[in-house]
Coordinates of C-alpha atoms (C1' of nucleotides) in Angstrom, one line a residue:
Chain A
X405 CA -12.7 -26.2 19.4
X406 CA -11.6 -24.3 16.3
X407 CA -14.6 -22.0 17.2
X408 CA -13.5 -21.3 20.6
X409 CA -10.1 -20.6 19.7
X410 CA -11.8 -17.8 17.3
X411 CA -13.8 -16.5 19.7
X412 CA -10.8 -16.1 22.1
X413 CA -8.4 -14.4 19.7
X414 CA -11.2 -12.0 18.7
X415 CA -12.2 -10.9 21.9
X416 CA -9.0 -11.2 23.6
X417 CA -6.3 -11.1 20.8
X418 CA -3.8 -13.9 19.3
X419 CA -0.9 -12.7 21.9
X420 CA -3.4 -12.5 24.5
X421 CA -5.0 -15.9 24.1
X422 CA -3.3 -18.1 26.1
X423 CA -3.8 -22.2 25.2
X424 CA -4.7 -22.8 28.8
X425 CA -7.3 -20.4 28.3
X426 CA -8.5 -22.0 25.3
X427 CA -8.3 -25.7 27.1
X428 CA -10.5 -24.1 30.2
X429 CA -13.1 -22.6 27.6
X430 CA -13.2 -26.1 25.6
X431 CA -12.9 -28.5 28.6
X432 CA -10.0 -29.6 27.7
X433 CA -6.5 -29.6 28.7
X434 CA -3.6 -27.8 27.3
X435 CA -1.7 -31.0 26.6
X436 CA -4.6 -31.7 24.2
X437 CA -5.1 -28.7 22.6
X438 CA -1.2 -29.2 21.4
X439 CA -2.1 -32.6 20.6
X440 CA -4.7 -31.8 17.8
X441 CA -2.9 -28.7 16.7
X442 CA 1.0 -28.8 16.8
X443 CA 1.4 -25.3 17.8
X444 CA -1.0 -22.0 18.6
X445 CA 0.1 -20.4 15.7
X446 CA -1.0 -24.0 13.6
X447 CA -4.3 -23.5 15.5
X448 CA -4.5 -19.8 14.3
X449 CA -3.6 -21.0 11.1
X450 CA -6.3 -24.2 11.1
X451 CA -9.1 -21.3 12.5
X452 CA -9.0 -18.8 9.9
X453 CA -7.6 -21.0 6.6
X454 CA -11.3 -21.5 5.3
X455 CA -11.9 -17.5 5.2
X456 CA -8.6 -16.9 3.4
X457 CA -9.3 -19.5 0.9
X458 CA -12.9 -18.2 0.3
X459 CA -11.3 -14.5 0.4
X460 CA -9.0 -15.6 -1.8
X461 CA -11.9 -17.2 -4.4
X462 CA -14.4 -14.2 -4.1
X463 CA -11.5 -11.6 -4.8
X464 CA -9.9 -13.2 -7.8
X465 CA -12.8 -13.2 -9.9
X466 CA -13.8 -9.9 -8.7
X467 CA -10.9 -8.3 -10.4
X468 CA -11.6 -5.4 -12.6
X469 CA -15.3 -5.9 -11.3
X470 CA -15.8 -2.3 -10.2
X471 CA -15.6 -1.5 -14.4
X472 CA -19.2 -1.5 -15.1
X473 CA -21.9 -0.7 -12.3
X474 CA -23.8 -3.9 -12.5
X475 CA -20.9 -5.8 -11.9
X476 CA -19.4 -3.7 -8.9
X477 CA -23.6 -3.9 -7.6
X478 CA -23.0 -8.3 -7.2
X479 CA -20.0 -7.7 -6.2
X480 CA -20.7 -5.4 -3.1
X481 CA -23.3 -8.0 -2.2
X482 CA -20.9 -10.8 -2.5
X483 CA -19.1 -9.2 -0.3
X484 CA -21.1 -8.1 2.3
X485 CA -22.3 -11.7 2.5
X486 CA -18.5 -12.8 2.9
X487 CA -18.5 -10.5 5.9
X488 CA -21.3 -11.9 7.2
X489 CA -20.5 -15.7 7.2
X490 CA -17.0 -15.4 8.0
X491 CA -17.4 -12.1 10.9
X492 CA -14.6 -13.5 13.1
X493 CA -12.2 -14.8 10.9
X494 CA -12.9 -10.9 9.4
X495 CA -12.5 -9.5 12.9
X496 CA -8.9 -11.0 13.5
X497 CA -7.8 -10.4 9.7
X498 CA -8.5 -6.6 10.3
X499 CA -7.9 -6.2 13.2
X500 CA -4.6 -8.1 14.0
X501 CA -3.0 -8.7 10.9
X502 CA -1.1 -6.0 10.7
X503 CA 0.9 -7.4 14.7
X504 CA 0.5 -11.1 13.1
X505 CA 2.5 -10.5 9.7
X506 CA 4.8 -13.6 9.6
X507 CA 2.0 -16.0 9.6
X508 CA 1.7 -18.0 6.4
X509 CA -2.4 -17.7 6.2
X510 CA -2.6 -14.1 7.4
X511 CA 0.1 -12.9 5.0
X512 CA -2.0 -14.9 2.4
X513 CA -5.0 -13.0 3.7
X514 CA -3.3 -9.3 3.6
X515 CA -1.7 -10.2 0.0
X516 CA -5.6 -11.1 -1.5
X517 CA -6.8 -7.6 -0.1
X518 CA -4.0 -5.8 -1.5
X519 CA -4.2 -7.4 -4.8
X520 CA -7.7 -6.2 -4.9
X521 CA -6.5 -2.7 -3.5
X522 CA -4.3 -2.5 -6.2
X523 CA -6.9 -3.2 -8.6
X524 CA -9.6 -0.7 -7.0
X525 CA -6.7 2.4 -7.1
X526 CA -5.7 1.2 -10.2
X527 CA -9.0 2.4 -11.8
X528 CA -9.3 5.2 -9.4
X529 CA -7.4 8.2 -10.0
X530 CA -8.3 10.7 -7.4
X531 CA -8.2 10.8 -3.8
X532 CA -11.6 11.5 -2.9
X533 CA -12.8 8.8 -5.3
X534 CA -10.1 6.0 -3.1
X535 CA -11.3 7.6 0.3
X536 CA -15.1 6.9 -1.0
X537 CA -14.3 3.7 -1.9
X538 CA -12.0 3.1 1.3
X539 CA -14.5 4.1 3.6
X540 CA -17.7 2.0 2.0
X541 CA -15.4 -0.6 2.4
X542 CA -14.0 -0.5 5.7
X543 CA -17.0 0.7 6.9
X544 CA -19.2 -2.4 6.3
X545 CA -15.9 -4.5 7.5
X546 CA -15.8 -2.7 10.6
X547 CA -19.6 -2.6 11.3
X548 CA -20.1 -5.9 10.8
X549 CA -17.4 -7.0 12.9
X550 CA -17.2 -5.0 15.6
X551 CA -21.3 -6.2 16.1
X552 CA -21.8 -8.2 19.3
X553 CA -22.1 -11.8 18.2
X554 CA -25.3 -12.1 20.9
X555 CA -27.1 -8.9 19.0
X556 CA -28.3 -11.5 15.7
X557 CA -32.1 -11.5 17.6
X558 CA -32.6 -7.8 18.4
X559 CA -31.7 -6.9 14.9
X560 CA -32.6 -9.1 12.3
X561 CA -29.6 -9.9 10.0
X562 CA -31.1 -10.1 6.8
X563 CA -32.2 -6.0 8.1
X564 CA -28.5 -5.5 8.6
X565 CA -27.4 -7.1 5.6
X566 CA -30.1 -5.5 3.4
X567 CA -29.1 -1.6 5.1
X568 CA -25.3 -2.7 4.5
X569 CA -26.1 -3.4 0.9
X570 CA -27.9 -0.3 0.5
X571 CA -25.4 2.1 1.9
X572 CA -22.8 0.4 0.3
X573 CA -24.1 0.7 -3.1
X574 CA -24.8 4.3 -3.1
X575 CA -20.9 5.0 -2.3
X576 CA -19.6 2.8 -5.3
X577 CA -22.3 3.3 -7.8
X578 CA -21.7 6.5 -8.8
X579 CA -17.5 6.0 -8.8
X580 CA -16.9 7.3 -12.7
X581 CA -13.9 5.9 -14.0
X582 CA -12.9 9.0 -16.1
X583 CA -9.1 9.5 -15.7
X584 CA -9.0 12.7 -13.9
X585 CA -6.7 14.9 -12.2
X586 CA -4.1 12.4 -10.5
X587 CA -1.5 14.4 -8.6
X588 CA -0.4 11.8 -6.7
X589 CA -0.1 7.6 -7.2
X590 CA -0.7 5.2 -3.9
X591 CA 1.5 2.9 -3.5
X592 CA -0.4 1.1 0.0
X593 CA -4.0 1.3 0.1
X594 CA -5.3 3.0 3.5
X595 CA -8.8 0.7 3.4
X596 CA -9.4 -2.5 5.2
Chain Q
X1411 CA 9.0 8.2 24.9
X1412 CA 5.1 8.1 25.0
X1413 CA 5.2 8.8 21.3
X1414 CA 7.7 5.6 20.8
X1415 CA 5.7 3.4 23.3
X1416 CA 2.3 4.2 21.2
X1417 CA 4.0 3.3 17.9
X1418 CA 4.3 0.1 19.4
X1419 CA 1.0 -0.8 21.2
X1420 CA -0.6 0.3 17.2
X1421 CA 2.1 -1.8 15.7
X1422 CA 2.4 -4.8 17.8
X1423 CA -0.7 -4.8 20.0
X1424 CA -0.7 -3.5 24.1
X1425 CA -0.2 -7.2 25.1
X1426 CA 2.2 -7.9 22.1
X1427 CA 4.7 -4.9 22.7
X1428 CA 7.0 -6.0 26.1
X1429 CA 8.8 -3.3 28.3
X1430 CA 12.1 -4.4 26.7
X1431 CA 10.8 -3.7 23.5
X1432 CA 9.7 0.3 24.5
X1433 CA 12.5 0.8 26.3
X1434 CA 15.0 -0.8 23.3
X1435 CA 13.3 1.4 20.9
X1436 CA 13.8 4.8 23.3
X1437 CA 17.0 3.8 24.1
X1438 CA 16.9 3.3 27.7
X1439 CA 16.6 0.2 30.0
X1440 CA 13.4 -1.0 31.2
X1441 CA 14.1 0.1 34.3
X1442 CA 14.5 3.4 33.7
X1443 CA 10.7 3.2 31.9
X1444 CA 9.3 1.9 34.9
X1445 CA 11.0 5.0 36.9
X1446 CA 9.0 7.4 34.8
X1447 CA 5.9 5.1 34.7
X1448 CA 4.6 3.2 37.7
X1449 CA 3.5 0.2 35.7
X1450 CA 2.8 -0.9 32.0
X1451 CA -0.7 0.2 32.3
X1452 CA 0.0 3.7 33.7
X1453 CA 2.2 4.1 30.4
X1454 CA -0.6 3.3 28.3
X1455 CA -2.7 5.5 30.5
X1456 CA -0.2 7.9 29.5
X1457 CA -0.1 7.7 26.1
X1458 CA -4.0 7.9 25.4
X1459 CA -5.3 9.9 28.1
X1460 CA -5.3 13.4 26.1
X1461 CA -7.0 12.4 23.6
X1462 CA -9.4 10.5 25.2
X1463 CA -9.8 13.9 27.6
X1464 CA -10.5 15.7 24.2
X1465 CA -12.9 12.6 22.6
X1466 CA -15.2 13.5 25.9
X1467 CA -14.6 17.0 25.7
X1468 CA -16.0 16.8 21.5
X1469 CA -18.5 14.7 22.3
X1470 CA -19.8 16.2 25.3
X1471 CA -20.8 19.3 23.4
X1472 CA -21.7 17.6 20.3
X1473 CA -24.7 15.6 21.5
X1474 CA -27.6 15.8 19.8
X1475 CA -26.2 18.1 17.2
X1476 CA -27.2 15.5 14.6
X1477 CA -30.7 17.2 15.3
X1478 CA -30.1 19.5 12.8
X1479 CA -28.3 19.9 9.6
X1480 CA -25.7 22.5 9.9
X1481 CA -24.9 21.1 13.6
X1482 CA -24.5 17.7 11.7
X1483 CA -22.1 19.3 9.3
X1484 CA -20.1 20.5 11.9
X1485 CA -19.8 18.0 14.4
X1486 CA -18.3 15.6 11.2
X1487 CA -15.4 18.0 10.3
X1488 CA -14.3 17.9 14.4
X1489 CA -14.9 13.9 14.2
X1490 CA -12.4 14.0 11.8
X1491 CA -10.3 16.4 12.6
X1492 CA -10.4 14.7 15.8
X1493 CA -9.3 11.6 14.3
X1494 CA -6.6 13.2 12.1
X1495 CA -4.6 14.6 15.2
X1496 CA -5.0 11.0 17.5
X1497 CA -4.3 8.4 15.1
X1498 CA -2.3 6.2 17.2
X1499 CA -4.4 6.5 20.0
X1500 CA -7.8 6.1 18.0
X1501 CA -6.1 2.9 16.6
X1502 CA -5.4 1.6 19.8
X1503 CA -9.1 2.5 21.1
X1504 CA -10.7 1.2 18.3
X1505 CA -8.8 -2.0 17.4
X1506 CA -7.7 -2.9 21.1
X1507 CA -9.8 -1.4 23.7
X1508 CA -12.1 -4.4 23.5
X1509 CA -9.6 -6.4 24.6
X1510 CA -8.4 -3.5 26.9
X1511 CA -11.6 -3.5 28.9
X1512 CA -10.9 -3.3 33.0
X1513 CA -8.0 -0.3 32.0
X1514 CA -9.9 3.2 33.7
X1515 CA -8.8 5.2 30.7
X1516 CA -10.1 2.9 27.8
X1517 CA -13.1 2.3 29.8
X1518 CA -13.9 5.9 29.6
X1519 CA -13.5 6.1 26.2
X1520 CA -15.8 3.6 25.5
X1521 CA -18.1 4.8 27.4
X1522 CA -18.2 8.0 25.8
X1523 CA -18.1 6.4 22.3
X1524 CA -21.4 4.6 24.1
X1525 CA -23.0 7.9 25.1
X1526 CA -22.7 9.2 21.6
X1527 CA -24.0 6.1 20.3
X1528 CA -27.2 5.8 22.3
X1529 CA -27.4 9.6 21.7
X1530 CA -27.8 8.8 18.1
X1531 CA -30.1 5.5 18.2
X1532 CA -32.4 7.6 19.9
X1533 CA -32.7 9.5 16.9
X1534 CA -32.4 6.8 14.1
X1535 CA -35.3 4.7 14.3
X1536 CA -34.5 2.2 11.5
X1537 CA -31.3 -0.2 11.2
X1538 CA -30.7 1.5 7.9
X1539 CA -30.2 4.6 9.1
X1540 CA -28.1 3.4 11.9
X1541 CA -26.3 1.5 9.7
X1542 CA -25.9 4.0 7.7
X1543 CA -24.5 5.9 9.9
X1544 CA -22.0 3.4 11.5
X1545 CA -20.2 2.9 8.3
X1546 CA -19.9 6.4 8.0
X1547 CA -18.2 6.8 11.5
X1548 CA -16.6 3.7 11.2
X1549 CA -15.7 3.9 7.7
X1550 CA -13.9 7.2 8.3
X1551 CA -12.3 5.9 11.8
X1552 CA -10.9 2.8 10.3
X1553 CA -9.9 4.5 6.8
X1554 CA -7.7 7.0 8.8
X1555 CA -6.7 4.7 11.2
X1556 CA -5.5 2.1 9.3
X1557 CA -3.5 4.9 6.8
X1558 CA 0.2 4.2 7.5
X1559 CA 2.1 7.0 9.4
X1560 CA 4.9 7.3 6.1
X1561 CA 2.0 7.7 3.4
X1562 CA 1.6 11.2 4.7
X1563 CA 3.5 12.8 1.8
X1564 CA 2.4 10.4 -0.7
X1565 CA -1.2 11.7 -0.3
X1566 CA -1.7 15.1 0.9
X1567 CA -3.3 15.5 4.5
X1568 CA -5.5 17.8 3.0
X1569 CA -6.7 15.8 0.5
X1570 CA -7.4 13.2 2.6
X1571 CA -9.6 15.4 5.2
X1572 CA -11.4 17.4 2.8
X1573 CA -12.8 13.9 0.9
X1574 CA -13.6 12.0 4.4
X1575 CA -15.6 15.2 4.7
X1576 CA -17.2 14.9 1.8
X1577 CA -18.0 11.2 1.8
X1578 CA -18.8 11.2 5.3
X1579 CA -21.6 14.5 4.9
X1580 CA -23.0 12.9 1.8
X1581 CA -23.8 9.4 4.0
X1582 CA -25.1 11.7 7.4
X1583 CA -26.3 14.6 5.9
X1584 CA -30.0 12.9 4.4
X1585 CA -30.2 11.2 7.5
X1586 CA -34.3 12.1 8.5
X1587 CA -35.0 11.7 11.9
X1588 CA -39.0 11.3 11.4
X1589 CA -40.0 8.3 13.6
X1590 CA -40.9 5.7 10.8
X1591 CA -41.2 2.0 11.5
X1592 CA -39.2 1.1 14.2
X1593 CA -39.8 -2.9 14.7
X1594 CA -36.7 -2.8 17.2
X1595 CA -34.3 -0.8 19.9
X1596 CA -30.5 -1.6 19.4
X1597 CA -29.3 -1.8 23.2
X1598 CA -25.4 -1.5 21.9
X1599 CA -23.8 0.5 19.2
X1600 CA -22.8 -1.4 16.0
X1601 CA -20.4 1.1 14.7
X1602 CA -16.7 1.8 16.2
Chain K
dT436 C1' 33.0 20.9 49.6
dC437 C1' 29.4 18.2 50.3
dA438 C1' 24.5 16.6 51.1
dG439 C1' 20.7 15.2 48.5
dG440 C1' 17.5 14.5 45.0
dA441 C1' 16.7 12.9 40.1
dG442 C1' 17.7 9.7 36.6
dT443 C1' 19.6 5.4 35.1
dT444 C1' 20.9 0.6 35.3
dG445 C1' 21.9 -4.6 36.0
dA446 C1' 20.7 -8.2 38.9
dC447 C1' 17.0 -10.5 40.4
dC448 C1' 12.1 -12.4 41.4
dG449 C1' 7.6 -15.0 40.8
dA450 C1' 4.4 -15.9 37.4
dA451 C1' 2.8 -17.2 33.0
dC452 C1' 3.9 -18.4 28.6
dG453 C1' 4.4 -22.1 24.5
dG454 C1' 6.0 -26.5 24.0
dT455 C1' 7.8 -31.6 25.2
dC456 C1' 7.3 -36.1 26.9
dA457 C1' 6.2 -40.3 29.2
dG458 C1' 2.5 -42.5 30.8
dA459 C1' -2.6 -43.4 31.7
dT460 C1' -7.1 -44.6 29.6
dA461 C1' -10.3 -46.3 26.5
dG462 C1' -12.0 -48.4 22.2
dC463 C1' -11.1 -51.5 18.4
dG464 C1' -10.2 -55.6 15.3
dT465 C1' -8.4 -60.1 15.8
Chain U
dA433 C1' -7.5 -62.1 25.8
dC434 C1' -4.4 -59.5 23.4
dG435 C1' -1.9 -55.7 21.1
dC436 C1' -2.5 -51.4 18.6
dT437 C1' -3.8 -46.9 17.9
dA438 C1' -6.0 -42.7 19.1
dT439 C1' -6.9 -39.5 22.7
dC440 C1' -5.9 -37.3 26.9
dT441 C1' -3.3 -35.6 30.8
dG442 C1' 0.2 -34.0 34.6
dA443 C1' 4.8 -33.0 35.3
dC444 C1' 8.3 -30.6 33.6
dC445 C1' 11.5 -27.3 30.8
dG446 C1' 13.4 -23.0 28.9
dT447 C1' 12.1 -18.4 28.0
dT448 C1' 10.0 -14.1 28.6
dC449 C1' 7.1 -11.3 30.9
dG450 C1' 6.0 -7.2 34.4
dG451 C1' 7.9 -5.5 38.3
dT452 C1' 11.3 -4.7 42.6
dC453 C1' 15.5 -3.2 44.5
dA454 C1' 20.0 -1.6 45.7
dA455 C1' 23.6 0.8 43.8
dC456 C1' 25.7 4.1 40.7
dT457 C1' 26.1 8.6 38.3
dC458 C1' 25.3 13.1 37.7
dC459 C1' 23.7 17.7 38.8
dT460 C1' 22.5 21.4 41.9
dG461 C1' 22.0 24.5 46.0
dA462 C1' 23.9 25.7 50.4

DNA sequence: TCAGGAGTTGACCGAACGGTCAGATAGCGT
DNA sequence: ACGCTATCTGACCGTTCGGTCAACTCCTGA
């Protein structure tokens, strides 16, 4: 039930999810949908809690990460391979966040990427270094999510992950660290 | 008024923003926004109809021009040039128009981001390289896209173009179109 | 002066929304 | 056989939605 929900609010949107359309697609009624969750936004909430707390984990120790290049290599993969198992809690996070600010586990959500935002910019003083980084970033995010969830047999994932991994790598990697030329500081990060 | 009503559909989501709301923000009544628009759709017609006139028009003429090099470089600076002049609408597009689908306007943006697709993948035999290229596209959609409206002064436009350039070169420029081992055909487009 | 069109508005409508509630049903331990 | 609890449901409520409509206010050309 939690996974129809998902599926819903990804292809449809929260606001355009309505619970009787989630009751039709489960077989169940609306009555009982409210019954196991107390409210749509609890059943948002119950859908989407496991990614933020594993987003929450894989972030935290991934501070400061991007220092050396062995480090920031694991840590692309780990995070290709939080894409990948948690696609369309991913797809509403990005998506529809920024429309669902208010909710507890999505502000949770936006406050773990900005704290690792933060971090990133932090240790990155020029533009083109963020916009490399921004776009290796919200690149994978947005490839992987936006795939069709039918597509995993015509292209093999462990392909996409691998290709993912790749391209990733080769934007990061060669991020130097040298304190540059920083005209300007930014405060909001414009990845993810 | 279009201008204040696509704030809001990138802010709040098409379903998510209400007449009231547009017609709050413009400071008129909602019946004076459905005098100058015959419906809710037709406004959002409105709104995003120019640029997705100008997203055919680009891509139209900039098929197959990741044949060769030089055409390659091109067609990325008007991608993102492109992108830098319809924000709001490529937001919308991008992050709604799968939920959009059955509106004739977003249908024919999709369908043109599905001609350029397919025009590619004929070219790129390997998931890597498509890959590769989807985060570029995406990546550089999304990065701009996701950029809030006030940072503009924070960061210099400028800036900003001439590094998604850069980046976005780097990942389609070594792009070789020999026909390698191709285990697979990718009916739809991963990226954007 | 006045006829008429453009622009604006509040009142109103049916539909759909999220949510409440009393009751029906079924399974369980005793 | 009996209550108790968990699960499920239809009827219902208040609100908000997109959209219609008649009326009002201007402005303009004859």
């Amino acid at each position: 039930m939690l996974r129809i929900a998902l599926e819903q609010f990804c292809e449809i949107g929260y606001v355009g999810t309505s619970l009787q359309n989630i009751a039709d697609r489960a077989g169940y009624s609306k009555s009982s949908v409210l019954y196991h969750f107390a409210s749509k936004e609890a059943l948002l909430e119950a859908a989407i809690a496991p990614a933020v707390d594993q987003l929450d984990a894989l972030l935290t120790h991934s501070i400061n990460r991007i220092s050396s290049a062995e480090l920031r290599e694991a840590f692309v993969e780990e995070f290709i391979d939080y894409l990948l198992e948690f696609r369309l809690q991913a797809h509403v996070i990005i998506n529809q966040g920024q429309s669902l600010a208010g909710i507890p586990t999505i502000d949770r959500a936006r406050q773990s990427i900005d704290r690792l935002s933060e971090s990133f910019m932090a240790e990155l003083p020029t533009t083109a270094q963020r916009i490399r980084l921004g776009v290796a970033l919200a690149g994978a995010a947005y490839v992987l999510v936006a795939v069709p969830p039918m597509a995993e047999e015509v292209v093999p994932i462990q392909d996409v992950r691998a290709a993912l991994i790749a391209v990733v790598s080769e934007l990061v990697t060669p991020l130097s660290l040298q304190h540059t030329v920083s005209s300007t500081t930014l405060s909001s990060t414009p990845s993810l």
